[in-house]
XYZ file of C-alpha atoms in Angstrom:
468
model
C 198.345 125.828 254.999
C 198.231 126.959 258.698
C 199.436 131.085 260.744
C 203.076 129.306 259.749
C 202.915 130.178 255.940
C 201.993 134.165 256.041
C 204.811 135.948 256.143
C 204.957 139.460 257.635
C 207.488 142.523 256.918
C 207.331 144.893 259.277
C 208.749 148.354 258.243
C 210.681 150.772 261.404
C 213.204 152.646 261.042
C 212.044 151.620 265.895
C 213.708 148.759 267.623
C 211.335 148.674 270.337
C 208.130 147.296 268.903
C 206.607 146.407 271.702
C 203.877 147.524 271.915
C 202.716 145.922 268.496
C 204.667 142.777 268.981
C 201.564 140.761 270.594
C 200.102 141.445 267.526
C 201.821 138.412 265.567
C 201.771 136.173 267.573
C 201.132 132.785 265.231
C 202.484 134.513 262.865
C 206.425 134.532 260.912
C 208.245 138.460 261.301
C 210.761 139.935 259.515
C 211.998 143.473 260.220
C 213.656 145.594 258.698
C 215.207 149.226 259.361
C 214.534 151.169 256.578
C 217.854 152.611 256.672
C 219.331 148.920 255.001
C 216.478 148.080 253.262
C 213.136 149.180 250.443
C 209.788 147.123 250.637
C 209.580 147.198 247.120
C 212.392 144.786 246.697
C 208.633 142.809 248.295
C 206.995 142.777 245.213
C 207.316 138.589 244.357
C 206.420 137.691 247.397
C 204.023 135.164 248.601
C 201.736 135.482 251.221
C 202.820 138.184 252.842
C 201.576 141.372 254.679
C 203.531 144.540 254.624
C 203.544 147.153 257.564
C 205.367 150.400 258.007
C 205.614 151.339 261.883
C 205.857 154.746 261.830
C 207.186 158.035 264.413
C 208.937 160.108 262.082
C 208.944 160.354 257.891
C 211.581 161.509 256.230
C 211.513 161.966 252.827
C 214.057 159.000 252.389
C 211.676 157.247 254.419
C 208.173 158.560 252.011
C 210.310 158.219 248.688
C 210.975 154.634 249.187
C 206.777 154.497 250.802
C 205.780 155.967 247.552
C 208.360 154.083 245.026
C 206.870 151.307 246.374
C 203.741 151.382 245.884
C 204.173 152.457 242.263
C 204.536 148.667 241.838
C 202.803 147.695 244.415
C 201.348 143.729 244.665
C 200.611 144.377 248.241
C 198.278 145.779 250.154
C 200.510 148.300 252.670
C 199.046 148.704 256.528
C 200.580 152.343 257.872
C 201.086 152.185 261.893
C 201.501 155.798 263.328
C 201.728 156.970 266.529
C 199.128 159.747 267.402
C 202.128 162.176 268.277
C 202.013 163.541 264.902
C 199.219 163.522 263.044
C 200.207 165.311 259.762
C 201.696 161.750 259.025
C 198.133 160.525 258.641
C 197.437 163.491 256.089
C 200.542 163.048 253.960
C 200.079 158.466 254.129
C 195.839 159.892 253.280
C 197.179 161.546 250.354
C 199.466 159.415 248.749
C 196.743 156.658 248.145
C 197.008 154.656 251.390
C 194.639 153.747 253.069
C 195.120 151.038 255.618
C 196.331 153.941 258.009
C 195.646 153.726 261.766
C 196.476 155.300 264.786
C 198.592 153.993 267.751
C 198.468 153.503 270.441
C 194.030 154.467 270.176
C 193.471 152.299 266.601
C 196.079 149.360 266.936
C 192.974 147.119 268.041
C 191.449 147.176 265.041
C 194.694 146.810 263.269
C 194.325 143.992 265.160
C 191.454 142.861 263.436
C 193.110 144.057 260.344
C 195.398 141.998 260.843
C 192.994 138.997 261.098
C 191.178 139.072 258.245
C 193.683 139.268 255.736
C 195.995 136.284 257.597
C 192.323 133.945 256.850
C 192.653 135.914 253.460
C 196.025 134.602 252.971
C 194.465 130.955 253.811
C 191.205 130.996 252.108
C 188.895 130.845 254.143
C 186.812 133.842 254.009
C 185.577 131.897 251.616
C 181.395 132.176 251.910
C 181.467 127.606 252.348
C 183.592 128.201 255.381
C 181.730 131.254 257.132
C 177.747 130.600 256.042
C 177.686 126.654 256.320
C 173.975 125.707 255.554
C 173.850 122.027 259.287
C 175.688 124.191 260.960
C 174.027 127.730 261.312
C 170.290 125.969 260.403
C 170.345 124.517 264.478
C 170.924 127.854 265.922
C 168.323 130.457 263.173
C 165.712 126.757 263.728
C 166.923 127.668 268.346
C 166.105 130.912 267.751
C 162.835 130.975 265.368
C 161.308 127.607 265.560
C 160.540 124.761 263.259
C 156.844 125.950 262.425
C 156.907 126.821 258.349
C 156.261 129.945 259.321
C 160.493 130.008 260.858
C 161.067 128.614 257.708
C 160.133 131.731 255.825
C 162.216 133.675 258.930
C 165.623 131.042 258.538
C 165.653 130.867 254.338
C 165.492 135.355 255.464
C 168.526 134.337 257.858
C 170.442 132.743 256.283
C 170.654 135.360 252.524
C 171.065 137.701 255.527
C 174.040 135.946 256.302
C 175.492 135.050 253.222
C 175.348 138.951 251.924
C 177.805 139.782 254.545
C 176.573 143.720 252.729
C 173.023 143.877 253.154
C 171.339 146.198 255.678
C 168.841 143.739 258.093
C 165.039 145.278 259.983
C 164.321 143.405 262.203
C 161.046 143.989 263.856
C 158.767 142.588 266.877
C 158.099 143.111 270.171
C 160.186 144.177 272.906
C 161.665 140.255 274.809
C 161.601 137.731 270.954
C 164.994 138.149 270.063
C 166.025 140.441 267.740
C 169.521 141.378 269.496
C 170.071 137.132 269.662
C 167.939 136.496 265.560
C 171.545 139.811 265.286
C 173.978 138.091 266.720
C 173.825 135.133 265.123
C 173.819 136.630 261.960
C 176.721 138.792 262.225
C 178.457 134.665 263.367
C 177.152 133.450 260.155
C 178.246 135.430 257.816
C 182.198 136.776 256.508
C 182.225 138.888 259.305
C 182.558 136.749 262.547
C 186.175 138.034 262.681
C 185.484 141.800 263.148
C 182.555 143.371 265.767
C 179.904 142.485 266.932
C 179.174 146.354 268.809
C 175.885 146.595 269.744
C 174.116 149.714 270.668
C 170.137 150.520 271.810
C 169.574 153.637 271.016
C 166.960 155.101 273.236
C 169.197 154.015 276.309
C 171.688 157.138 275.279
C 170.618 160.680 275.986
C 169.421 162.766 272.287
C 172.766 164.940 273.290
C 175.739 162.307 273.874
C 174.435 159.304 270.207
C 176.013 161.510 267.811
C 179.518 161.295 269.912
C 178.817 157.183 271.052
C 177.317 156.609 266.996
C 180.265 158.620 264.965
C 183.208 160.124 267.801
C 184.219 163.398 268.205
C 188.364 164.771 267.921
C 189.554 167.058 271.283
C 187.681 169.968 272.152
C 184.544 169.907 269.820
C 182.807 170.835 273.240
C 183.307 171.453 277.178
C 183.531 167.915 277.794
C 185.576 166.727 274.984
C 189.097 166.384 276.603
C 190.520 164.553 274.229
C 189.467 162.318 270.537
C 186.978 159.514 271.411
C 186.406 156.534 268.747
C 182.476 155.847 267.372
C 180.506 152.914 267.320
C 181.124 153.259 263.661
C 184.706 152.692 263.528
C 185.283 150.580 266.864
C 182.810 148.378 264.520
C 185.782 148.692 261.835
C 185.038 145.742 259.367
C 182.226 143.686 262.003
C 178.442 144.619 262.773
C 176.680 147.483 264.505
C 173.441 146.767 265.283
C 170.832 149.624 265.842
C 168.381 148.334 267.964
C 165.121 150.380 268.644
C 166.292 152.292 265.995
C 163.307 153.593 265.611
C 163.874 156.252 268.900
C 165.921 157.971 266.804
C 165.450 162.099 266.177
C 165.592 163.175 262.371
C 168.634 165.082 262.854
C 170.486 161.799 263.400
C 168.408 160.155 260.789
C 169.551 162.434 258.530
C 173.907 161.947 259.494
C 172.759 158.203 259.237
C 171.466 158.385 255.795
C 174.981 159.590 255.005
C 176.326 156.453 256.895
C 173.738 154.155 254.124
C 174.327 156.177 251.383
C 177.878 156.760 251.387
C 180.059 154.822 253.479
C 181.939 157.492 255.269
C 180.678 159.012 258.940
C 182.698 162.394 259.707
C 183.597 162.520 264.098
C 181.475 165.408 265.730
C 183.821 168.559 265.976
C 185.807 167.121 262.688
C 186.738 167.871 258.686
C 187.844 164.528 257.082
C 185.092 161.935 256.292
C 186.132 158.458 257.155
C 185.176 155.360 255.308
C 182.780 152.631 257.359
C 182.595 149.334 256.441
C 180.279 148.324 258.952
C 177.875 146.348 258.083
C 174.185 147.659 259.832
C 171.727 145.547 261.173
C 168.640 147.641 263.294
C 165.789 146.916 265.487
C 162.457 148.506 266.927
C 159.347 147.600 268.776
C 158.095 150.289 266.288
C 155.781 150.180 264.018
C 158.173 152.378 261.316
C 155.276 152.934 258.442
C 153.195 154.638 260.598
C 155.744 156.799 262.108
C 156.896 157.461 258.334
C 153.164 158.894 258.117
C 153.225 160.616 261.059
C 156.265 162.238 259.490
C 158.755 160.602 262.293
C 161.211 158.675 260.203
C 162.943 158.708 256.872
C 160.790 157.250 254.721
C 165.007 157.318 252.117
C 166.597 155.596 255.769
C 163.256 153.000 256.151
C 163.757 151.628 252.343
C 166.885 151.419 253.056
C 167.397 150.052 256.087
C 164.741 147.119 255.495
C 166.356 145.324 252.238
C 165.731 142.183 254.110
C 163.563 142.100 256.978
C 162.517 139.520 259.054
C 159.574 139.584 261.523
C 159.820 137.909 264.380
C 156.119 137.300 265.995
C 155.395 137.377 269.745
C 155.575 134.818 272.414
C 151.688 134.189 272.735
C 151.250 133.784 268.662
C 154.113 131.232 268.215
C 153.010 128.486 271.247
C 153.985 125.792 269.832
C 157.945 127.602 269.771
C 157.661 127.215 274.111
C 157.913 123.760 274.036
C 161.075 123.979 272.101
C 162.649 127.040 274.603
C 161.743 124.525 277.265
C 163.606 122.337 275.898
C 166.767 125.267 275.534
C 167.118 127.079 278.726
C 166.579 123.966 281.547
C 169.518 122.548 279.427
C 171.257 125.806 278.963
C 170.334 127.244 282.919
C 171.138 123.689 284.627
C 174.875 123.638 283.253
C 175.087 127.337 284.245
C 174.458 126.840 287.082
C 175.778 123.114 287.410
C 172.969 121.616 288.992
C 170.587 118.309 286.980
C 166.998 119.530 286.543
C 166.030 117.901 284.406
C 162.082 118.172 283.889
C 159.128 120.459 284.739
C 155.908 119.106 285.259
C 153.791 118.304 283.709
C 150.767 121.136 284.865
C 153.644 123.758 284.488
C 154.528 122.638 281.956
C 150.661 123.781 280.796
C 150.233 126.768 282.383
C 153.944 127.302 280.194
C 152.278 127.100 276.584
C 149.017 129.291 277.680
C 150.523 132.067 279.569
C 150.648 135.060 277.195
C 154.455 135.855 277.907
C 153.873 139.598 277.462
C 157.276 139.594 277.756
C 158.646 136.900 275.360
C 160.538 134.464 275.120
C 162.964 137.335 277.574
C 160.748 136.822 280.111
C 160.586 133.048 279.595
C 164.494 132.937 280.304
C 164.898 134.979 282.345
C 161.482 132.858 283.842
C 163.752 129.736 283.570
C 166.877 130.998 285.653
C 165.077 131.860 288.343
C 163.149 129.225 288.837
C 166.234 126.676 287.855
C 168.043 128.366 290.548
C 164.863 128.310 293.298
C 165.299 124.668 292.287
C 166.861 121.593 294.398
C 165.165 118.553 293.074
C 165.191 117.872 289.355
C 161.880 118.320 288.219
C 160.211 121.747 288.531
C 157.332 122.907 290.038
C 154.437 125.877 290.585
C 156.276 126.284 293.077
C 158.942 127.613 291.161
C 157.400 129.626 288.721
C 154.871 131.168 291.746
C 156.175 134.949 290.554
C 153.804 134.189 287.188
C 150.591 131.669 288.954
C 150.211 134.699 290.896
C 150.268 138.211 288.645
C 147.820 135.269 286.317
C 145.945 133.864 288.765
C 145.832 138.226 290.034
C 144.494 139.275 286.187
C 141.985 136.275 286.490
C 140.048 137.506 289.669
C 140.347 140.574 287.631
C 138.480 138.815 285.505
C 136.562 137.286 287.165
C 134.734 140.194 288.313
C 133.563 141.088 285.159
C 131.510 137.744 284.549
C 128.544 137.400 285.507
C 127.806 136.078 288.612
C 123.835 135.267 289.515
C 120.968 133.928 287.231
C 119.959 137.119 286.018
C 123.648 138.206 284.548
C 124.047 134.490 283.604
C 120.839 135.269 281.210
C 122.656 137.936 278.879
C 125.258 136.370 278.634
C 124.685 134.100 274.572
C 126.588 130.752 274.985
C 125.640 128.959 271.024
C 126.553 124.630 272.170
C 126.839 122.953 267.938
C 125.166 118.811 268.840
C 122.825 116.560 267.604
C 119.441 117.010 269.867
C 119.047 113.307 268.660
C 121.702 112.251 269.975
C 123.157 113.367 272.885
C 121.754 113.647 276.681
C 122.134 116.116 279.278
C 125.071 115.158 281.430
C 126.349 115.244 277.661
C 125.157 118.319 277.435
C 126.986 119.401 280.708
C 129.947 118.985 280.011
C 129.367 121.005 276.669
C 128.566 123.504 278.816
C 131.405 122.664 281.019
C 133.797 123.059 278.637
C 132.605 126.136 276.937
C 133.179 128.434 280.453
C 136.961 126.751 280.734
C 137.509 128.325 277.406
C 136.317 131.116 277.794
C 137.818 131.898 280.851
C 141.263 131.019 278.984
C 141.754 127.316 280.640
C 141.843 128.616 284.207
C 139.823 125.242 286.570
C 139.088 126.226 289.157
C 137.245 129.968 287.288
C 135.599 127.501 285.841
C 134.261 124.795 288.612
C 133.320 128.121 291.112
C 130.935 129.502 288.306
C 129.754 126.095 288.124
C 129.585 125.636 291.111
C 131.163 122.723 291.357
C 134.465 121.054 293.613
C 137.502 120.650 291.581
C 137.950 117.409 291.341
C 133.894 117.067 290.317
C 135.206 119.554 287.429
C 138.981 116.618 286.218
C 135.623 114.452 286.239
C 133.132 116.472 284.293
C 135.734 117.136 281.804
C 136.853 113.691 280.942
C 133.580 112.346 280.888
C 134.197 110.207 284.302
C 130.246 111.609 284.944
C 128.416 110.503 281.885
C 126.005 107.624 282.662
């Protein structure tokens, strides 16, 4: 079945339908005039969607709609021009649920229309939106290939399969919480609806309530007109609340109401508005500790973390760095139309040993910069000099605290495990060199200075070439 098999029946008293005509592209549309036909006549029609486009609500039109609703085999969609809000409230009282005010809510109508068309095609089955084979490499690219990653991937897939369940993603800044939230949305049956991202810490407290829930005209001094909130914009999709730990207790109460009752109320409004968006939240903060400090509500925490996914820092999953290197190398080579396909081996070792305090975000930014600066096919140390210099600065600081005099060195305990019967002095020197290298986090330049030998001699010593 293709989209030509779906018929949209549009009832209107208005001849000019240009405001909404573009929303029906790809579908067969039959236009009806209320004076000549009744929606009740369509009760036997299959694969049909009925839309009412209302600029007024006369008694005759209203009676036809009421009669059609009594024995309806279709769900009706109502489009109402905002010049007369009484129409929308009247329809709601008599059972109308899918009511959209034009022009403000035209995009929401468009999203709903797409969803209904997909439903008629049978394309909203979970197997269409959540395909194990398709989603696996995406989640792998975000989470890695370790045993620990397997558990995270299983949780992410469960979250995608169960699109009504709230998800809490924990992890340091830059660990990929937003990318994972987006992937969960894209592999759920909400993917045709909006993904709305909100960084709670980026919006001033006095504006955040209005941003999330919207406001009515005149709700406060600068409210010149009605504004739809982000929950309404998310519609039947996903709203991603990043840095959820930054919400004030007052807003936490209002968010809890959304989770419990599935409704919002605009600032300055009196009408409860149903919401269908799934909430994915994220934070780098310890919410359990915040609960103990009375900074976060216990009931809200348990509402948010039906499924919890905790992302480790990049320094705790160094085996993942090589996969990310390949991913970012390919991404930015394609993005900037370059043929950069290799990273120098010594640089690669450095990238793996570096702690990446900014996590995946820092690594990604480093590769974008490196590929942009690269004029050959290989990334070398000069392309990562800003990170290497920073690391050397930190090493120099550490070196100041490392014992430099013989007297100081006596206060350092270094334990070497060896068999005195089979280990000669040269082999013992190699063991000692390796231990010093370990103490300074793999910095060979510093190790050579501490041992009082050249860097080339240190390399030969570490590889055993100096052992006779």
